[in-house]
Coordinates of C-alpha atoms in Angstrom, one line a residue:
X1 CA -30.9 18.2 -7.8
X2 CA -30.3 15.0 -10.0
X3 CA -30.0 12.0 -7.8
X4 CA -26.5 10.4 -9.2
X5 CA -24.4 7.5 -8.0
X6 CA -20.3 7.8 -8.2
X7 CA -19.0 4.4 -7.7
X8 CA -15.1 3.6 -7.5
X9 CA -12.8 1.1 -6.0
X10 CA -10.4 3.9 -4.9
X11 CA -10.4 4.9 -1.3
X12 CA -11.5 8.5 -0.5
X13 CA -8.7 8.9 1.8
X14 CA -6.2 7.8 -0.7
X15 CA -4.4 10.6 -2.6
X16 CA -6.3 9.6 -5.6
X17 CA -9.5 9.6 -4.0
X18 CA -8.9 13.2 -3.1
X19 CA -7.1 14.6 -6.2
X20 CA -9.4 12.5 -8.8
X21 CA -12.8 11.8 -7.0
X22 CA -13.2 14.3 -4.4
X23 CA -11.8 17.2 -6.3
X24 CA -14.5 16.8 -8.9
X25 CA -17.4 16.0 -6.8
X26 CA -17.0 19.2 -4.8
X27 CA -18.0 21.2 -8.2
X28 CA -20.6 18.4 -9.2
X29 CA -22.4 18.3 -6.1
X30 CA -23.7 21.8 -6.6
X31 CA -25.9 20.3 -9.4
X32 CA -26.3 16.9 -8.3
X33 CA -27.6 14.6 -5.3
X34 CA -24.6 12.5 -5.1
X35 CA -24.3 9.1 -3.3
X36 CA -20.6 8.0 -3.1
X37 CA -19.3 4.6 -3.0
X38 CA -15.6 4.1 -2.4
X39 CA -13.5 1.2 -1.1
X40 CA -11.4 2.1 1.8
X41 CA -8.0 0.3 3.1
X42 CA -7.7 -1.0 6.5
X43 CA -4.6 1.4 7.3
X44 CA -7.0 4.6 6.2
X45 CA -10.2 3.1 7.9
X46 CA -8.2 3.0 11.3
X47 CA -7.2 6.8 11.0
X48 CA -10.5 7.8 12.7
X49 CA -9.6 11.6 12.6
X50 CA -9.3 11.7 8.7
X51 CA -12.4 9.3 8.3
X52 CA -14.5 11.7 10.3
X53 CA -13.2 14.8 8.7
X54 CA -14.0 13.0 5.2
X55 CA -17.3 12.3 6.2
X56 CA -17.8 15.8 7.5
X57 CA -16.8 17.3 4.3
X58 CA -19.1 15.0 2.3
X59 CA -21.8 15.9 4.9
X60 CA -21.2 19.6 4.2
X61 CA -21.2 19.2 0.2
X62 CA -24.6 17.0 0.4
X63 CA -22.8 14.1 -0.5
X64 CA -24.1 10.8 0.9
X65 CA -21.0 8.8 1.4
X66 CA -21.0 5.0 1.9
X67 CA -17.4 3.8 2.5
X68 CA -16.8 0.0 1.8
X69 CA -13.8 -2.0 2.9
X70 CA -11.2 -2.9 0.2
X71 CA -10.4 -6.3 0.5
X72 CA -7.4 -7.3 -1.7
X73 CA -7.1 -11.1 -0.8
X74 CA -7.4 -13.8 -2.3
X75 CA -6.3 -12.0 -5.5
X76 CA -8.6 -13.4 -7.8
X77 CA -11.5 -14.0 -5.6
X78 CA -11.8 -11.0 -3.8
X79 CA -12.7 -8.8 -6.8
X80 CA -15.1 -11.3 -7.9
X81 CA -16.8 -11.4 -4.5
X82 CA -16.4 -7.6 -4.4
X83 CA -18.4 -7.2 -7.6
X84 CA -21.0 -9.3 -6.6
X85 CA -21.6 -7.1 -3.5
X86 CA -21.2 -3.9 -5.7
X87 CA -24.1 -5.1 -7.9
X88 CA -26.5 -5.7 -4.7
X89 CA -25.3 -2.3 -3.4
X90 CA -26.0 -0.4 -6.5
X91 CA -29.3 -2.1 -7.1
X92 CA -30.3 -1.1 -3.8
X93 CA -29.3 2.3 -4.0
X94 CA -30.8 2.8 -7.3
X95 CA -34.1 1.6 -6.4
X96 CA -34.0 3.4 -2.7
X97 CA -32.7 6.8 -4.2
X98 CA -34.6 7.0 -7.7
X99 CA -31.2 7.5 -9.2
X100 CA -31.0 8.9 -12.6
X101 CA -27.2 8.3 -13.6
X102 CA -24.1 6.0 -12.3
X103 CA -20.8 7.5 -12.7
X104 CA -18.4 4.1 -12.9
X105 CA -14.9 5.0 -12.4
X106 CA -12.9 2.3 -14.1
X107 CA -13.3 -1.2 -15.3
X108 CA -14.9 -3.2 -12.2
X109 CA -17.1 -0.5 -11.3
X110 CA -18.1 0.0 -15.0
X111 CA -18.9 -4.0 -15.3
X112 CA -21.0 -3.6 -12.4
X113 CA -22.9 -0.3 -13.5
X114 CA -23.6 -2.0 -16.9
X115 CA -25.1 -4.9 -15.1
X116 CA -27.2 -2.6 -12.7
X117 CA -28.1 -0.5 -15.7
X118 CA -29.7 -3.7 -17.7
X119 CA -31.5 -4.3 -14.4
X120 CA -32.8 -0.6 -13.9
X121 CA -32.6 1.1 -17.1
X122 CA -30.5 3.8 -15.5
X123 CA -27.6 5.0 -17.6
X124 CA -23.9 4.7 -16.7
X125 CA -20.6 6.6 -17.6
X126 CA -17.6 4.3 -18.1
X127 CA -14.9 6.4 -16.8
X128 CA -11.9 4.3 -18.1
X129 CA -9.1 6.3 -16.5
X130 CA -6.6 4.1 -18.5
X131 CA -6.2 0.9 -20.8
X132 CA -6.5 -1.4 -17.8
X133 CA -6.3 -4.8 -19.6
X134 CA -2.7 -3.6 -21.3
X135 CA -1.7 -2.0 -18.1
X136 CA -2.2 -5.4 -16.3
X137 CA -0.1 -7.2 -19.1
X138 CA 2.5 -4.6 -18.7
X139 CA 2.9 -5.2 -15.1
X140 CA 3.0 -9.0 -15.6
X141 CA -0.3 -9.6 -13.8
X142 CA -2.0 -10.9 -16.7
X143 CA -1.1 -13.0 -19.7
X144 CA -2.3 -11.9 -23.3
X145 CA -4.8 -14.6 -24.6
X146 CA -5.6 -16.1 -21.1
X147 CA -8.9 -16.9 -20.1
X148 CA -9.0 -13.9 -17.8
X149 CA -7.7 -11.5 -20.4
X150 CA -10.2 -12.6 -22.9
X151 CA -13.2 -11.9 -20.1
X152 CA -11.9 -8.5 -19.5
X153 CA -11.6 -7.5 -23.2
X154 CA -15.1 -9.0 -23.9
X155 CA -16.3 -6.5 -20.9
X156 CA -14.4 -3.5 -22.2
X157 CA -16.0 -4.0 -25.6
X158 CA -19.4 -4.4 -24.0
X159 CA -19.1 -1.6 -21.4
X160 CA -18.0 0.8 -24.5
X161 CA -20.9 -0.1 -26.4
X162 CA -23.6 0.1 -23.4
X163 CA -22.5 3.0 -21.8
X164 CA -24.2 6.3 -22.1
X165 CA -20.8 8.0 -22.3
X166 CA -17.1 7.0 -22.1
X167 CA -14.1 9.3 -20.7
X168 CA -10.7 8.6 -21.7
X169 CA -7.8 10.3 -19.9
X170 CA -5.8 11.3 -23.1
X171 CA -6.2 11.9 -26.8
X172 CA -3.8 8.8 -27.6
X173 CA -5.9 6.4 -25.9
X174 CA -9.2 7.7 -27.6
X175 CA -7.4 7.4 -30.9
X176 CA -6.5 4.1 -30.1
X177 CA -9.9 3.1 -29.0
X178 CA -11.4 4.5 -32.0
X179 CA -9.3 2.3 -34.2
X180 CA -9.9 -1.1 -32.5
X181 CA -13.6 -0.5 -31.5
X182 CA -14.6 1.3 -34.6
X183 CA -18.4 -0.1 -34.3
X184 CA -18.8 0.1 -30.5
X185 CA -17.8 3.7 -30.7
X186 CA -19.5 4.9 -33.9
X187 CA -22.2 6.8 -32.2
X188 CA -20.8 6.9 -28.6
X189 CA -20.1 10.0 -26.7
X190 CA -16.3 9.8 -26.0
X191 CA -14.9 12.9 -24.1
X192 CA -11.0 13.3 -23.1
X193 CA -10.7 14.5 -19.4
X194 CA -7.1 14.2 -18.2
X195 CA -6.3 13.8 -14.6
X196 CA -6.7 17.5 -13.4
X197 CA -5.1 19.1 -10.6
X198 CA -6.5 21.6 -7.8
X199 CA -4.3 24.5 -9.1
X200 CA -5.2 26.6 -6.3
X201 CA -3.2 24.5 -3.9
X202 CA -0.5 23.6 -6.4
X203 CA 1.3 27.0 -6.8
X204 CA 4.7 27.9 -7.5
X205 CA 6.8 29.0 -4.4
X206 CA 7.3 32.5 -3.4
X207 CA 10.3 31.6 -1.6
X208 CA 12.6 29.1 -3.4
X209 CA 14.6 26.9 -1.2
X210 CA 18.6 27.3 -1.6
X211 CA 19.0 23.4 -1.6
X212 CA 19.2 21.4 -4.9
X213 CA 16.5 18.7 -4.5
X214 CA 15.2 16.6 -7.3
X215 CA 12.1 14.6 -6.5
X216 CA 9.8 11.7 -7.7
X217 CA 6.1 11.7 -6.3
X218 CA 3.7 8.5 -6.1
X219 CA 4.0 5.0 -6.8
X220 CA 7.4 3.6 -8.0
X221 CA 7.0 0.0 -7.4
X222 CA 3.7 -0.6 -9.3
X223 CA 5.3 -2.7 -12.0
X224 CA 4.6 -0.2 -14.7
X225 CA 7.1 2.5 -13.3
X226 CA 10.7 2.2 -14.6
X227 CA 12.6 2.1 -11.6
X228 CA 15.5 1.3 -13.7
X229 CA 15.5 4.4 -15.7
X230 CA 15.1 6.4 -12.1
X231 CA 18.3 4.7 -10.7
X232 CA 20.3 5.7 -13.7
X233 CA 19.1 8.9 -13.9
X234 CA 19.5 9.7 -10.2
X235 CA 23.2 8.1 -10.3
X236 CA 24.0 10.7 -13.4
X237 CA 22.7 13.5 -11.3
X238 CA 24.9 12.6 -8.5
X239 CA 28.1 12.0 -10.7
X240 CA 27.5 15.6 -12.0
X241 CA 26.6 17.1 -8.4
X242 CA 27.5 15.2 -5.4
X243 CA 25.4 17.5 -3.1
X244 CA 22.2 16.9 -4.7
X245 CA 19.6 15.7 -2.6
X246 CA 16.8 13.3 -3.5
X247 CA 13.4 13.2 -2.4
X248 CA 11.0 10.1 -2.9
X249 CA 7.4 11.0 -2.1
X250 CA 5.7 7.7 -1.9
X251 CA 3.7 5.0 0.1
X252 CA 6.0 2.4 -1.3
X253 CA 8.0 0.2 1.4
X254 CA 11.2 2.3 1.9
X255 CA 13.5 -0.8 2.3
X256 CA 12.2 -2.4 -0.8
X257 CA 12.7 0.6 -2.9
X258 CA 16.3 1.4 -1.4
X259 CA 17.1 -2.2 -2.3
X260 CA 15.6 -1.8 -5.9
X261 CA 17.4 1.3 -6.4
X262 CA 21.0 0.1 -5.3
X263 CA 23.5 0.7 -3.2
X264 CA 24.9 4.0 -4.8
X265 CA 21.6 5.6 -4.0
X266 CA 20.5 3.9 -1.0
X267 CA 22.0 6.2 1.7
X268 CA 21.2 9.4 -0.3
X269 CA 17.2 8.9 -0.4
X270 CA 14.6 10.4 1.7
X271 CA 11.7 8.4 1.3
X272 CA 8.5 9.4 3.0
X273 CA 4.9 9.3 2.4
X274 CA 2.9 12.8 2.3
X275 CA -0.6 13.5 3.1
X276 CA -2.6 15.0 0.1
X277 CA -2.2 18.5 2.1
X278 CA 1.3 18.2 2.3
X279 CA 2.2 17.4 -1.4
X280 CA 2.2 21.2 -2.6
X281 CA 4.9 22.1 0.0
X282 CA 7.0 18.7 -0.8
X283 CA 7.0 19.8 -4.4
X284 CA 7.7 23.5 -3.6
X285 CA 11.0 22.5 -2.1
X286 CA 12.3 20.9 -5.5
X287 CA 13.7 22.0 -8.9
X288 CA 12.4 19.3 -10.8
X289 CA 10.4 16.0 -10.6
X290 CA 11.0 12.8 -12.5
X291 CA 8.4 10.4 -13.9
X292 CA 9.4 7.3 -16.2
X293 CA 6.8 4.8 -17.2
X294 CA 6.9 1.8 -19.5
X295 CA 6.3 3.8 -22.4
X296 CA 6.1 2.7 -26.0
X297 CA 3.6 -0.1 -24.9
X298 CA -0.2 0.1 -25.6
X299 CA -0.9 0.4 -22.0
X300 CA 0.7 3.6 -21.7
X301 CA -1.5 5.2 -24.4
X302 CA -4.0 5.9 -21.6
X303 CA -1.6 7.1 -19.0
X304 CA -2.2 10.6 -17.7
X305 CA -0.4 10.9 -14.8
X306 CA -1.9 12.7 -11.9
X307 CA 1.5 13.8 -10.6
X308 CA 2.2 15.7 -13.9
X309 CA -0.4 18.5 -13.4
X310 CA 0.4 19.0 -9.8
X311 CA 4.3 19.3 -10.6
X312 CA 3.6 21.8 -13.4
X313 CA 1.3 23.7 -11.3
X314 CA 4.1 24.3 -8.7
X315 CA 6.2 25.8 -11.5
X316 CA 8.6 22.6 -11.8
X317 CA 9.5 21.2 -15.0
X318 CA 9.2 17.2 -15.6
X319 CA 12.0 14.5 -16.5
X320 CA 9.9 12.0 -18.6
X321 CA 10.0 9.3 -21.4
X322 CA 8.3 9.0 -24.8
X323 CA 5.4 7.0 -25.5
X324 CA 3.2 7.7 -22.4
X325 CA -0.3 9.3 -23.1
X326 CA -0.1 12.7 -24.0
X327 CA 3.1 13.6 -21.8
X328 CA 5.4 13.8 -24.6
X329 CA 3.0 16.3 -26.7
X330 CA 2.4 18.4 -23.8
X331 CA 6.1 18.8 -22.8
X332 CA 7.1 19.7 -26.5
X333 CA 4.5 21.8 -27.2
X334 CA 4.6 23.8 -23.8
X335 CA 8.5 23.4 -23.5
X336 CA 8.0 22.5 -19.8
X337 CA 10.5 19.4 -19.4
X338 CA 13.1 17.1 -20.7
X339 CA 12.5 13.8 -22.6
X340 CA 14.8 11.1 -21.8
X341 CA 15.9 8.7 -24.8
X342 CA 17.0 5.6 -22.9
X343 CA 18.6 4.5 -19.9
X344 CA 21.8 4.3 -21.2
X345 CA 24.6 6.4 -19.1
X346 CA 25.2 8.6 -22.3
X347 CA 21.6 9.6 -22.7
X348 CA 21.2 10.2 -18.7
X349 CA 24.1 12.5 -19.0
X350 CA 22.6 14.4 -22.0
X351 CA 19.2 14.5 -20.2
X352 CA 21.0 16.3 -17.0
X353 CA 22.9 18.6 -19.4
X354 CA 19.5 19.6 -21.2
X355 CA 17.6 19.9 -17.8
X356 CA 20.5 22.2 -16.4
X357 CA 20.4 24.6 -19.5
X358 CA 16.4 24.6 -19.2
X359 CA 16.4 25.8 -15.6
X360 CA 18.3 28.9 -16.6
X361 CA 15.3 30.1 -18.5
X362 CA 13.7 32.7 -16.5
X363 CA 10.4 32.2 -18.0
X364 CA 10.5 28.2 -17.2
X365 CA 8.4 28.6 -13.9
X366 CA 5.7 30.8 -15.4
X367 CA 5.5 28.4 -18.7
X368 CA 5.1 25.2 -16.4
X369 CA 2.1 27.0 -14.7
X370 CA 0.6 28.3 -17.7
X371 CA 0.9 24.8 -19.1
X372 CA -0.9 23.4 -16.1
X373 CA -3.6 25.9 -16.4
X374 CA -4.3 24.9 -19.9
X375 CA -4.3 21.2 -20.0
X376 CA -4.8 20.3 -16.2
X377 CA -7.4 22.7 -14.8
X378 CA -9.8 21.5 -12.3
X379 CA -12.7 23.8 -13.1
X380 CA -12.3 22.8 -16.7
X381 CA -12.4 19.1 -16.1
X382 CA -15.4 19.6 -13.7
X383 CA -17.2 21.4 -16.6
X384 CA -16.4 18.8 -18.9
X385 CA -18.0 16.1 -16.4
X386 CA -21.0 18.5 -15.9
X387 CA -21.5 18.8 -19.8
X388 CA -21.4 15.0 -20.1
X389 CA -23.9 14.5 -17.2
X390 CA -26.3 17.1 -18.6
X391 CA -26.0 15.8 -22.3
X392 CA -26.7 12.2 -21.0
X393 CA -29.8 13.1 -18.7
X394 CA -31.1 15.1 -21.7
X395 CA -30.9 12.4 -23.9
X396 CA -31.6 9.1 -22.2
X397 CA -35.0 7.6 -22.7
X398 CA -37.1 8.2 -19.7
X399 CA -35.5 11.4 -18.6
X400 CA -36.9 14.9 -19.1
X401 CA -35.6 17.7 -21.3
X402 CA -35.8 19.9 -17.9
X403 CA -33.3 17.7 -16.3
X404 CA -30.8 18.7 -19.0
X405 CA -31.5 22.3 -18.7
X406 CA -31.0 22.1 -15.0
X407 CA -27.8 20.3 -14.9
X408 CA -26.4 22.8 -17.6
X409 CA -27.4 25.8 -15.5

């Protein structure tokens, strides 16, 4: 069992913490003695029952969980202070536990892992998730060319060069990175692992609902979700079918979301959060799910929506837009959804015509499920991580060849 540290600024109790951290660690913990550091939001820390359940699961898997408090404020100072504490915490754990590998999820953890790697010689994985600097620009939270932007891009470049391995969510992002960082990635291990779904949980329903419910799952007020497209699409749907029911499953503020979506939809929306264990049943009650992102920008090349694998796993088609990671390629190759051209009323009307025609295909649910298994399988994603771990541990100076063989078994 190789001592390994996994660092993420997400909380284990968040939906992403469950679907994109814990889901993989359940498999990886069979080969690695994992120390897990997460950053939990106050509202999740206050849920003592869920905190206790998460701790019990970690203990059962042999995972040593060190939950930290997530401090979002002040906006610039809080991440900086968090990074300093991360450096101290990682260095302490590396020395106390004789850690052999650090798996850093996203940019701030990767920068910290790089610093600790320089101090200790322990290799780290830069698990990029997405193209974060570009996402911040798209969301209006960072100005291109600003001091902070230049510092983040410099850290990205150094992390790509010094990491023992790099993980990208999409082939589109991997191709982009190789174009702009040819030297840094020349001899780098660069692996594409999309956001996988637990397809044992996300399965097609055996008793379809009689209601006509269309849904949208996840954050919509992020700044990089096209709420205006969502509004236009749902309004077009109501014009075609006044009985249409709309479910928005999100942690976003319901009042603000109703305000943004406008008066036509405000009273027709069911807006509610769902625990991770409730999401499959929510999807199973719908006939399709919508996800519109700020496609066509560099930031979107790295986006692999978690919800896509979960939606397809439940046998539902996806309504999406072009220019978002590998989304359009998957929809076209597997014929599992509709690609909307613009927010113009005529394009939204056309999208509904296409969707209604697609829904008459008796093989649609099976095709969606097959696409999920081909692209978003959790066992396949876990195996990809396991192979990357083994490759790094077998080839890094100071690690014995036997470690590579043990991880590969």
